[in-house]
mmCIF file of C-alpha atoms in Angstrom:
data_model
loop_
_atom_site.group_PDB
_atom_site.id
_atom_site.type_symbol
_atom_site.label_atom_id
_atom_site.label_comp_id
_atom_site.label_asym_id
_atom_site.label_seq_id
_atom_site.Cartn_x
_atom_site.Cartn_y
_atom_site.Cartn_z
ATOM 1 C CA UNK A 1 3.997 -25.439 60.309
ATOM 2 C CA UNK A 2 4.257 -28.471 57.445
ATOM 3 C CA UNK A 3 1.266 -28.210 55.396
ATOM 4 C CA UNK A 4 -0.252 -31.659 53.791
ATOM 5 C CA UNK A 5 -2.466 -31.571 50.325
ATOM 6 C CA UNK A 6 -5.182 -33.955 50.157
ATOM 7 C CA UNK A 7 -7.456 -34.148 47.182
ATOM 8 C CA UNK A 8 -10.003 -33.822 47.193
ATOM 9 C CA UNK A 9 -13.063 -32.156 49.108
ATOM 10 C CA UNK A 10 -15.980 -34.205 49.029
ATOM 11 C CA UNK A 11 -17.906 -34.933 52.259
ATOM 12 C CA UNK A 12 -16.115 -38.283 52.244
ATOM 13 C CA UNK A 13 -13.291 -36.337 52.119
ATOM 14 C CA UNK A 14 -13.104 -33.876 54.551
ATOM 15 C CA UNK A 15 -12.946 -36.359 58.052
ATOM 16 C CA UNK A 16 -9.833 -36.659 56.272
ATOM 17 C CA UNK A 17 -8.675 -32.740 56.470
ATOM 18 C CA UNK A 18 -9.903 -32.051 60.111
ATOM 19 C CA UNK A 19 -8.134 -34.651 61.070
ATOM 20 C CA UNK A 20 -4.859 -33.592 59.742
ATOM 21 C CA UNK A 21 -5.718 -30.151 61.042
ATOM 22 C CA UNK A 22 -6.135 -31.739 64.751
ATOM 23 C CA UNK A 23 -3.138 -32.892 64.551
ATOM 24 C CA UNK A 24 -1.808 -29.490 63.912
ATOM 25 C CA UNK A 25 -0.577 -30.137 59.810
ATOM 26 C CA UNK A 26 -1.820 -27.131 57.327
ATOM 27 C CA UNK A 27 -4.573 -28.097 54.525
ATOM 28 C CA UNK A 28 -3.765 -27.647 51.141
ATOM 29 C CA UNK A 29 -6.685 -29.215 49.796
ATOM 30 C CA UNK A 30 -7.616 -29.590 45.160
ATOM 31 C CA UNK A 31 -11.298 -29.777 43.920
ATOM 32 C CA UNK A 32 -13.538 -29.281 41.592
ATOM 33 C CA UNK A 33 -14.611 -26.034 43.468
ATOM 34 C CA UNK A 34 -18.617 -27.187 43.835
ATOM 35 C CA UNK A 35 -19.781 -26.411 46.368
ATOM 36 C CA UNK A 36 -17.447 -29.298 49.118
ATOM 37 C CA UNK A 37 -17.637 -28.981 52.449
ATOM 38 C CA UNK A 38 -13.698 -29.186 52.130
ATOM 39 C CA UNK A 39 -13.438 -25.869 50.741
ATOM 40 C CA UNK A 40 -14.686 -24.783 54.041
ATOM 41 C CA UNK A 41 -12.706 -26.981 55.949
ATOM 42 C CA UNK A 42 -8.923 -26.498 54.137
ATOM 43 C CA UNK A 43 -6.776 -24.216 55.342
ATOM 44 C CA UNK A 44 -6.563 -23.313 51.413
ATOM 45 C CA UNK A 45 -7.767 -24.672 48.844
ATOM 46 C CA UNK A 46 -7.306 -24.466 45.318
ATOM 47 C CA UNK A 47 -10.370 -24.750 42.241
ATOM 48 C CA UNK A 48 -8.304 -28.056 40.502
ATOM 49 C CA UNK A 49 -10.092 -30.433 39.328
ATOM 50 C CA UNK A 50 -7.900 -34.213 41.028
ATOM 51 C CA UNK A 51 -8.079 -35.003 37.582
ATOM 52 C CA UNK A 52 -5.302 -32.248 36.255
ATOM 53 C CA UNK A 53 -2.089 -34.262 37.597
ATOM 54 C CA UNK A 54 0.957 -31.113 36.164
ATOM 55 C CA UNK A 55 -0.840 -28.042 36.888
ATOM 56 C CA UNK A 56 -1.075 -29.117 41.566
ATOM 57 C CA UNK A 57 2.321 -30.597 41.003
ATOM 58 C CA UNK A 58 4.102 -27.049 40.006
ATOM 59 C CA UNK A 59 1.484 -25.831 43.254
ATOM 60 C CA UNK A 60 2.726 -28.549 45.369
ATOM 61 C CA UNK A 61 6.296 -27.830 44.393
ATOM 62 C CA UNK A 62 5.970 -24.856 45.573
ATOM 63 C CA UNK A 63 4.245 -26.187 48.545
ATOM 64 C CA UNK A 64 6.174 -28.551 49.595
ATOM 65 C CA UNK A 65 4.147 -30.798 51.504
ATOM 66 C CA UNK A 66 5.731 -33.061 53.659
ATOM 67 C CA UNK A 67 2.868 -35.632 52.852
ATOM 68 C CA UNK A 68 -0.353 -35.882 49.842
ATOM 69 C CA UNK A 69 -2.707 -38.208 50.461
ATOM 70 C CA UNK A 70 -6.632 -39.269 50.228
ATOM 71 C CA UNK A 71 -9.164 -42.060 51.053
ATOM 72 C CA UNK A 72 -12.046 -43.236 49.556
ATOM 73 C CA UNK A 73 -11.608 -42.820 46.377
ATOM 74 C CA UNK A 74 -9.490 -45.307 43.871
ATOM 75 C CA UNK A 75 -9.019 -41.556 41.082
ATOM 76 C CA UNK A 76 -7.229 -39.416 43.454
ATOM 77 C CA UNK A 77 -5.215 -42.086 44.453
ATOM 78 C CA UNK A 78 -4.016 -41.603 41.212
ATOM 79 C CA UNK A 79 -3.046 -38.508 41.769
ATOM 80 C CA UNK A 80 -1.835 -38.794 45.322
ATOM 81 C CA UNK A 81 0.214 -41.784 43.531
ATOM 82 C CA UNK A 82 1.068 -39.392 41.316
ATOM 83 C CA UNK A 83 2.545 -36.362 43.373
ATOM 84 C CA UNK A 84 4.366 -38.714 46.055
ATOM 85 C CA UNK A 85 6.235 -40.301 43.659
ATOM 86 C CA UNK A 86 7.385 -36.641 41.651
ATOM 87 C CA UNK A 87 7.364 -34.751 45.431
ATOM 88 C CA UNK A 88 9.627 -37.868 46.601
ATOM 89 C CA UNK A 89 6.748 -38.901 48.896
ATOM 90 C CA UNK A 90 5.626 -42.509 50.843
ATOM 91 C CA UNK A 91 3.848 -44.325 47.890
ATOM 92 C CA UNK A 92 3.291 -47.939 46.764
ATOM 93 C CA UNK A 93 5.045 -48.908 43.760
ATOM 94 C CA UNK A 94 3.667 -47.770 40.367
ATOM 95 C CA UNK A 95 2.793 -51.863 39.638
ATOM 96 C CA UNK A 96 0.645 -52.329 43.294
ATOM 97 C CA UNK A 97 -1.989 -48.789 42.439
ATOM 98 C CA UNK A 98 -2.367 -49.513 38.290
ATOM 99 C CA UNK A 99 -3.627 -53.035 39.533
ATOM 100 C CA UNK A 100 -5.290 -52.346 42.510
ATOM 101 C CA UNK A 101 -7.556 -49.231 39.883
ATOM 102 C CA UNK A 102 -7.968 -51.406 37.541
ATOM 103 C CA UNK A 103 -10.082 -54.346 37.596
ATOM 104 C CA UNK A 104 -9.224 -56.091 34.490
ATOM 105 C CA UNK A 105 -5.561 -55.926 35.809
ATOM 106 C CA UNK A 106 -6.599 -57.262 39.545
ATOM 107 C CA UNK A 107 -7.941 -60.089 38.021
ATOM 108 C CA UNK A 108 -4.685 -60.731 36.456
ATOM 109 C CA UNK A 109 -2.078 -60.254 38.826
ATOM 110 C CA UNK A 110 -3.433 -62.210 40.814
ATOM 111 C CA UNK A 111 -4.164 -64.803 39.176
ATOM 112 C CA UNK A 112 -1.262 -64.953 37.717
ATOM 113 C CA UNK A 113 0.187 -64.906 41.713
ATOM 114 C CA UNK A 114 -1.700 -68.087 42.560
ATOM 115 C CA UNK A 115 -5.044 -66.479 44.056
ATOM 116 C CA UNK A 116 -8.748 -67.960 42.997
ATOM 117 C CA UNK A 117 -10.454 -65.674 40.874
ATOM 118 C CA UNK A 118 -13.692 -66.873 38.581
ATOM 119 C CA UNK A 119 -13.041 -67.050 34.655
ATOM 120 C CA UNK A 120 -13.154 -62.875 33.314
ATOM 121 C CA UNK A 121 -12.795 -60.757 30.154
ATOM 122 C CA UNK A 122 -11.578 -57.841 28.718
ATOM 123 C CA UNK A 123 -13.808 -55.716 26.408
ATOM 124 C CA UNK A 124 -13.357 -52.449 24.683
ATOM 125 C CA UNK A 125 -15.921 -50.593 22.742
ATOM 126 C CA UNK A 126 -13.822 -51.692 19.404
ATOM 127 C CA UNK A 127 -14.124 -56.531 20.522
ATOM 128 C CA UNK A 128 -16.502 -58.769 18.742
ATOM 129 C CA UNK A 129 -18.424 -59.952 21.052
ATOM 130 C CA UNK A 130 -19.761 -62.510 20.278
ATOM 131 C CA UNK A 131 -22.209 -66.303 22.391
ATOM 132 C CA UNK A 132 -18.038 -67.624 21.019
ATOM 133 C CA UNK A 133 -15.997 -65.029 22.825
ATOM 134 C CA UNK A 134 -17.731 -65.851 25.796
ATOM 135 C CA UNK A 135 -17.000 -69.406 25.034
ATOM 136 C CA UNK A 136 -16.725 -71.847 28.374
ATOM 137 C CA UNK A 137 -18.246 -69.243 30.943
ATOM 138 C CA UNK A 138 -21.489 -69.505 33.145
ATOM 139 C CA UNK A 139 -24.833 -67.553 33.766
ATOM 140 C CA UNK A 140 -24.932 -65.020 35.345
ATOM 141 C CA UNK A 141 -22.301 -62.570 34.316
ATOM 142 C CA UNK A 142 -20.799 -59.072 35.914
ATOM 143 C CA UNK A 143 -19.890 -56.288 34.356
ATOM 144 C CA UNK A 144 -17.930 -53.480 34.890
ATOM 145 C CA UNK A 145 -15.950 -50.741 33.747
ATOM 146 C CA UNK A 146 -11.640 -51.144 34.536
ATOM 147 C CA UNK A 147 -11.915 -47.943 35.895
ATOM 148 C CA UNK A 148 -14.830 -46.610 37.743
ATOM 149 C CA UNK A 149 -15.952 -47.007 41.558
ATOM 150 C CA UNK A 150 -18.627 -46.384 43.234
ATOM 151 C CA UNK A 151 -21.537 -48.864 41.765
ATOM 152 C CA UNK A 152 -20.447 -46.882 38.761
ATOM 153 C CA UNK A 153 -21.792 -48.844 35.779
ATOM 154 C CA UNK A 154 -22.060 -52.168 37.236
ATOM 155 C CA UNK A 155 -24.569 -54.329 35.851
ATOM 156 C CA UNK A 156 -25.646 -57.806 36.814
ATOM 157 C CA UNK A 157 -26.472 -59.535 33.444
ATOM 158 C CA UNK A 158 -27.762 -63.576 32.505
ATOM 159 C CA UNK A 159 -28.152 -63.927 29.454
ATOM 160 C CA UNK A 160 -26.397 -62.577 25.994
ATOM 161 C CA UNK A 161 -28.854 -59.774 25.302
ATOM 162 C CA UNK A 162 -28.949 -58.454 28.648
ATOM 163 C CA UNK A 163 -24.837 -58.777 28.165
ATOM 164 C CA UNK A 164 -25.454 -56.728 24.265
ATOM 165 C CA UNK A 165 -27.219 -54.301 26.906
ATOM 166 C CA UNK A 166 -25.556 -54.086 28.926
ATOM 167 C CA UNK A 167 -21.768 -53.464 28.113
ATOM 168 C CA UNK A 168 -21.927 -50.678 25.890
ATOM 169 C CA UNK A 169 -23.543 -48.217 29.075
ATOM 170 C CA UNK A 170 -20.502 -49.534 31.027
ATOM 171 C CA UNK A 171 -18.333 -49.592 28.034
ATOM 172 C CA UNK A 172 -19.218 -45.263 27.456
ATOM 173 C CA UNK A 173 -18.983 -44.576 31.708
ATOM 174 C CA UNK A 174 -14.750 -46.190 31.515
ATOM 175 C CA UNK A 175 -12.324 -43.163 31.492
ATOM 176 C CA UNK A 176 -10.537 -45.959 29.321
ATOM 177 C CA UNK A 177 -13.471 -47.804 27.138
ATOM 178 C CA UNK A 178 -12.934 -51.148 28.470
ATOM 179 C CA UNK A 179 -15.045 -53.409 30.983
ATOM 180 C CA UNK A 180 -14.275 -56.965 31.980
ATOM 181 C CA UNK A 181 -16.526 -59.836 32.616
ATOM 182 C CA UNK A 182 -16.604 -61.975 34.853
ATOM 183 C CA UNK A 183 -18.448 -65.028 36.381
ATOM 184 C CA UNK A 184 -21.187 -63.766 39.052
ATOM 185 C CA UNK A 185 -19.685 -64.705 42.533
ATOM 186 C CA UNK A 186 -22.541 -65.407 45.315
ATOM 187 C CA UNK A 187 -23.110 -64.848 48.641
ATOM 188 C CA UNK A 188 -22.611 -61.928 51.478
ATOM 189 C CA UNK A 189 -20.610 -59.388 50.547
ATOM 190 C CA UNK A 190 -17.907 -58.136 53.657
ATOM 191 C CA UNK A 191 -14.510 -55.709 52.860
ATOM 192 C CA UNK A 192 -12.061 -55.550 55.178
ATOM 193 C CA UNK A 193 -10.272 -52.321 56.148
ATOM 194 C CA UNK A 194 -5.590 -52.461 57.125
ATOM 195 C CA UNK A 195 -3.447 -50.284 57.468
ATOM 196 C CA UNK A 196 0.189 -51.331 56.090
ATOM 197 C CA UNK A 197 3.651 -50.154 56.764
ATOM 198 C CA UNK A 198 6.638 -51.698 55.607
ATOM 199 C CA UNK A 199 4.679 -54.528 53.698
ATOM 200 C CA UNK A 200 4.215 -55.565 57.654
ATOM 201 C CA UNK A 201 -0.303 -56.175 57.845
ATOM 202 C CA UNK A 202 -2.368 -54.788 60.304
ATOM 203 C CA UNK A 203 -5.980 -55.731 60.091
ATOM 204 C CA UNK A 204 -8.582 -53.675 61.369
ATOM 205 C CA UNK A 205 -11.736 -53.258 61.024
ATOM 206 C CA UNK A 206 -14.011 -56.507 58.609
ATOM 207 C CA UNK A 207 -17.868 -54.560 57.663
ATOM 208 C CA UNK A 208 -20.766 -56.783 56.402
ATOM 209 C CA UNK A 209 -22.258 -54.665 53.236
ATOM 210 C CA UNK A 210 -25.878 -54.502 52.119
ATOM 211 C CA UNK A 211 -26.749 -54.093 48.870
ATOM 212 C CA UNK A 212 -29.104 -53.551 46.126
ATOM 213 C CA UNK A 213 -28.739 -56.352 44.934
ATOM 214 C CA UNK A 214 -29.037 -57.443 40.790
ATOM 215 C CA UNK A 215 -28.799 -55.545 38.762
ATOM 216 C CA UNK A 216 -27.065 -52.478 40.113
ATOM 217 C CA UNK A 217 -25.873 -53.638 43.198
ATOM 218 C CA UNK A 218 -25.489 -50.270 44.984
ATOM 219 C CA UNK A 219 -24.831 -50.393 48.408
ATOM 220 C CA UNK A 220 -27.144 -49.622 51.103
ATOM 221 C CA UNK A 221 -25.226 -49.560 54.472
ATOM 222 C CA UNK A 222 -22.877 -50.871 56.550
ATOM 223 C CA UNK A 223 -22.269 -53.267 59.545
ATOM 224 C CA UNK A 224 -19.322 -53.279 61.943
ATOM 225 C CA UNK A 225 -18.439 -56.100 63.957
ATOM 226 C CA UNK A 226 -19.264 -58.015 60.015
ATOM 227 C CA UNK A 227 -21.295 -61.843 61.830
ATOM 228 C CA UNK A 228 -18.571 -63.453 60.961
ATOM 229 C CA UNK A 229 -18.113 -66.249 63.365
ATOM 230 C CA UNK A 230 -14.607 -66.574 64.800
ATOM 231 C CA UNK A 231 -13.363 -68.983 63.144
ATOM 232 C CA UNK A 232 -13.834 -67.093 59.883
ATOM 233 C CA UNK A 233 -12.515 -64.108 60.697
ATOM 234 C CA UNK A 234 -8.867 -65.799 61.774
ATOM 235 C CA UNK A 235 -9.109 -67.490 57.782
ATOM 236 C CA UNK A 236 -9.925 -63.246 56.153
ATOM 237 C CA UNK A 237 -7.106 -61.964 57.760
ATOM 238 C CA UNK A 238 -5.094 -64.670 56.769
ATOM 239 C CA UNK A 239 -6.613 -64.348 52.849
ATOM 240 C CA UNK A 240 -6.168 -60.462 53.365
ATOM 241 C CA UNK A 241 -2.873 -60.516 54.004
ATOM 242 C CA UNK A 242 -1.730 -63.172 51.123
ATOM 243 C CA UNK A 243 -4.278 -60.571 48.754
ATOM 244 C CA UNK A 244 -2.269 -57.175 50.521
ATOM 245 C CA UNK A 245 1.180 -59.713 49.940
ATOM 246 C CA UNK A 246 0.019 -61.045 45.743
ATOM 247 C CA UNK A 247 -0.639 -57.598 45.239
ATOM 248 C CA UNK A 248 2.556 -55.613 47.455
ATOM 249 C CA UNK A 249 1.079 -53.104 49.055
ATOM 250 C CA UNK A 250 3.873 -51.689 51.249
ATOM 251 C CA UNK A 251 2.662 -48.611 52.708
ATOM 252 C CA UNK A 252 -1.139 -47.054 54.364
ATOM 253 C CA UNK A 253 -4.311 -48.265 54.181
ATOM 254 C CA UNK A 254 -6.036 -50.851 51.957
ATOM 255 C CA UNK A 255 -9.438 -52.490 51.051
ATOM 256 C CA UNK A 256 -10.265 -55.367 50.681
ATOM 257 C CA UNK A 257 -14.065 -56.393 49.271
ATOM 258 C CA UNK A 258 -14.667 -60.504 49.276
ATOM 259 C CA UNK A 259 -18.416 -62.642 49.540
ATOM 260 C CA UNK A 260 -18.122 -65.866 51.560
ATOM 261 C CA UNK A 261 -19.983 -69.102 49.843
ATOM 262 C CA UNK A 262 -20.137 -71.939 50.908
ATOM 263 C CA UNK A 263 -17.891 -71.383 53.466
ATOM 264 C CA UNK A 264 -15.587 -70.302 51.129
ATOM 265 C CA UNK A 265 -13.992 -67.176 50.905
ATOM 266 C CA UNK A 266 -13.536 -65.399 47.487
ATOM 267 C CA UNK A 267 -12.281 -62.112 46.266
ATOM 268 C CA UNK A 268 -13.840 -59.095 44.572
ATOM 269 C CA UNK A 269 -11.687 -56.420 44.726
ATOM 270 C CA UNK A 270 -8.750 -54.562 46.630
ATOM 271 C CA UNK A 271 -8.181 -50.712 46.428
ATOM 272 C CA UNK A 272 -5.115 -49.186 48.137
ATOM 273 C CA UNK A 273 -6.453 -46.653 49.925
ATOM 274 C CA UNK A 274 -9.414 -46.496 52.636
ATOM 275 C CA UNK A 275 -12.519 -47.658 52.127
ATOM 276 C CA UNK A 276 -15.529 -44.707 51.295
ATOM 277 C CA UNK A 277 -19.026 -44.726 52.809
ATOM 278 C CA UNK A 278 -17.655 -43.807 55.717
ATOM 279 C CA UNK A 279 -16.382 -47.850 56.433
ATOM 280 C CA UNK A 280 -12.859 -46.116 57.355
ATOM 281 C CA UNK A 281 -13.264 -42.889 58.631
ATOM 282 C CA UNK A 282 -16.048 -43.184 61.012
ATOM 283 C CA UNK A 283 -16.719 -46.985 61.698
ATOM 284 C CA UNK A 284 -13.978 -48.834 62.458
ATOM 285 C CA UNK A 285 -13.736 -45.778 65.554
ATOM 286 C CA UNK A 286 -17.036 -46.624 66.601
ATOM 287 C CA UNK A 287 -16.590 -50.577 65.785
ATOM 288 C CA UNK A 288 -12.285 -50.699 67.439
ATOM 289 C CA UNK A 289 -10.869 -47.700 68.597
ATOM 290 C CA UNK A 290 -8.427 -47.317 66.251
ATOM 291 C CA UNK A 291 -7.882 -44.226 64.319
ATOM 292 C CA UNK A 292 -7.323 -45.555 60.796
ATOM 293 C CA UNK A 293 -7.142 -41.333 59.512
ATOM 294 C CA UNK A 294 -4.597 -41.186 61.952
ATOM 295 C CA UNK A 295 -3.182 -43.606 60.990
ATOM 296 C CA UNK A 296 -3.484 -42.538 57.258
ATOM 297 C CA UNK A 297 -2.048 -39.526 58.119
ATOM 298 C CA UNK A 298 1.073 -41.194 59.562
ATOM 299 C CA UNK A 299 2.011 -43.636 56.843
ATOM 300 C CA UNK A 300 1.635 -41.044 54.007
ATOM 301 C CA UNK A 301 4.104 -39.547 56.426
ATOM 302 C CA UNK A 302 6.825 -42.415 56.521
ATOM 303 C CA UNK A 303 5.532 -42.914 60.336
ATOM 304 C CA UNK A 304 4.661 -46.689 61.792
ATOM 305 C CA UNK A 305 0.534 -45.905 62.431
ATOM 306 C CA UNK A 306 0.245 -45.765 66.361
ATOM 307 C CA UNK A 307 -2.654 -49.049 66.631
ATOM 308 C CA UNK A 308 -3.650 -47.557 69.892
ATOM 309 C CA UNK A 309 -6.607 -48.422 70.723
ATOM 310 C CA UNK A 310 -8.805 -45.034 72.711
ATOM 311 C CA UNK A 311 -12.906 -44.549 73.280
ATOM 312 C CA UNK A 312 -15.407 -47.370 73.247
ATOM 313 C CA UNK A 313 -16.770 -49.791 70.710
ATOM 314 C CA UNK A 314 -19.633 -49.880 69.587
ATOM 315 C CA UNK A 315 -21.650 -51.835 67.669
ATOM 316 C CA UNK A 316 -21.926 -49.132 63.832
ATOM 317 C CA UNK A 317 -23.727 -48.663 61.241
ATOM 318 C CA UNK A 318 -24.215 -46.505 57.882
ATOM 319 C CA UNK A 319 -27.499 -46.730 56.072
ATOM 320 C CA UNK A 320 -27.870 -44.226 53.449
ATOM 321 C CA UNK A 321 -31.029 -43.143 52.151
ATOM 322 C CA UNK A 322 -32.347 -43.214 48.693
ATOM 323 C CA UNK A 323 -35.981 -43.025 49.455
ATOM 324 C CA UNK A 324 -38.809 -41.371 52.040
ATOM 325 C CA UNK A 325 -39.102 -44.226 54.622
ATOM 326 C CA UNK A 326 -35.556 -44.024 54.895
ATOM 327 C CA UNK A 327 -35.491 -40.072 55.496
ATOM 328 C CA UNK A 328 -38.411 -40.620 57.702
ATOM 329 C CA UNK A 329 -36.324 -43.695 59.701
ATOM 330 C CA UNK A 330 -33.915 -40.974 60.108
ATOM 331 C CA UNK A 331 -36.592 -37.593 60.635
ATOM 332 C CA UNK A 332 -37.371 -40.363 63.707
ATOM 333 C CA UNK A 333 -33.749 -41.183 64.668
ATOM 334 C CA UNK A 334 -33.032 -37.244 65.184
ATOM 335 C CA UNK A 335 -33.826 -37.964 68.793
ATOM 336 C CA UNK A 336 -32.768 -40.587 69.435
ATOM 337 C CA UNK A 337 -28.775 -41.751 71.578
ATOM 338 C CA UNK A 338 -28.187 -44.033 68.904
ATOM 339 C CA UNK A 339 -27.682 -40.959 65.428
ATOM 340 C CA UNK A 340 -24.514 -40.100 65.918
ATOM 341 C CA UNK A 341 -24.623 -38.284 62.775
ATOM 342 C CA UNK A 342 -25.909 -37.459 59.857
ATOM 343 C CA UNK A 343 -25.799 -35.794 56.330
ATOM 344 C CA UNK A 344 -27.330 -32.788 54.232
ATOM 345 C CA UNK A 345 -29.456 -34.335 51.525
ATOM 346 C CA UNK A 346 -28.024 -33.396 48.462
ATOM 347 C CA UNK A 347 -30.218 -35.354 45.503
ATOM 348 C CA UNK A 348 -34.269 -34.271 44.999
ATOM 349 C CA UNK A 349 -35.218 -37.913 46.724
ATOM 350 C CA UNK A 350 -37.467 -38.157 43.130
ATOM 351 C CA UNK A 351 -35.266 -38.803 41.335
ATOM 352 C CA UNK A 352 -33.697 -42.232 40.513
ATOM 353 C CA UNK A 353 -31.101 -43.388 42.171
ATOM 354 C CA UNK A 354 -28.688 -45.677 39.912
ATOM 355 C CA UNK A 355 -25.718 -45.580 41.782
ATOM 356 C CA UNK A 356 -23.027 -44.687 44.408
ATOM 357 C CA UNK A 357 -23.594 -40.885 43.752
ATOM 358 C CA UNK A 358 -27.411 -40.094 43.337
ATOM 359 C CA UNK A 359 -28.456 -41.583 46.706
ATOM 360 C CA UNK A 360 -29.570 -39.003 48.982
ATOM 361 C CA UNK A 361 -27.724 -38.869 51.210
ATOM 362 C CA UNK A 362 -27.089 -41.155 54.346
ATOM 363 C CA UNK A 363 -26.952 -41.211 58.671
ATOM 364 C CA UNK A 364 -24.127 -43.211 60.833
ATOM 365 C CA UNK A 365 -25.689 -45.468 64.173
ATOM 366 C CA UNK A 366 -23.637 -45.862 67.117
ATOM 367 C CA UNK A 367 -25.420 -48.530 69.874
ATOM 368 C CA UNK A 368 -24.652 -51.548 72.324
ATOM 369 C CA UNK A 369 -26.272 -53.903 70.914
ATOM 370 C CA UNK A 370 -25.883 -55.634 68.221
ATOM 371 C CA UNK A 371 -29.439 -55.379 68.445
ATOM 372 C CA UNK A 372 -31.027 -52.404 69.200
ATOM 373 C CA UNK A 373 -28.558 -51.746 65.310
ATOM 374 C CA UNK A 374 -29.523 -53.909 63.031
ATOM 375 C CA UNK A 375 -33.088 -53.315 64.101
ATOM 376 C CA UNK A 376 -32.499 -49.255 62.758
ATOM 377 C CA UNK A 377 -30.068 -51.048 59.774
ATOM 378 C CA UNK A 378 -33.039 -53.040 58.034
ATOM 379 C CA UNK A 379 -36.503 -50.829 59.786
#
């Protein structure tokens, strides 16, 4: 039996493990041992941190996998790329990996390629942060660690005093001790899932995103299909393909986040991996019939992705559990036809949600009508 190596074992990675097994592959999963579900569903589990690239590579040389893959994690994506490069397996270039996992490098690359971006600047803990250093910038500003995801260390600030306070917190959460400060982009937020093969791109789905808003913008839910008009969908598809080309994404899934304000599309960021929060693993298939997980494995094998539509198309959404009200809605849904899947409750209901990792859980809905879906998403 051919082997596939999967980096990561948590609840968001588990659908990939199950899909690889369904496709007939032996799964070898690497992750820090913390009781995640992938430890039990994998054929072979290795309790090694996903950042220990050299140790994982040594084991992979013995396994001789036909593919290495992951979903929904920039950190895991870096390790996947390292392994693929050293094992001679399909992957994007070193430069593409860098500019799709580092927010500052991404902004620089897009600007150099003629893509409109807001004013931005990089700071470290040794930088001189002053009003002069941000001369010409318009508040509000957004602060982000250059190398983190999942809403960690993100703050919207409206004046210099707030910036001085929050930038220190953001720097502490950065692995490389760097943050990007940029002008805040107004508008409704969306994301787009795509799959690429030999430099050709297929747009699979556009997602409407819901967040807590200022100051941390933690995602509260996602809905597919989005609420965009047919004309805007065409414009978004063209825009996303332009971004994919600008960053030279040749193979595999990508997750592009953007905002629309006054009919203008503005890029937030892009990852050369499937979107997290069950967007790619669940919502795409429910709303479009595309098997995005299968496509991700196929491109990691160097194979053309199967674009066949399978199954019925629904209005699909995921809602995250932040508090008792969300939990009560889940309990109300448990005997209904709308509830497709729900997670366990992983964090204390009394603990404050500070980023995506501290949310309590989630539930996924599939409905025949958009009206029925939004009733439960907004309740």
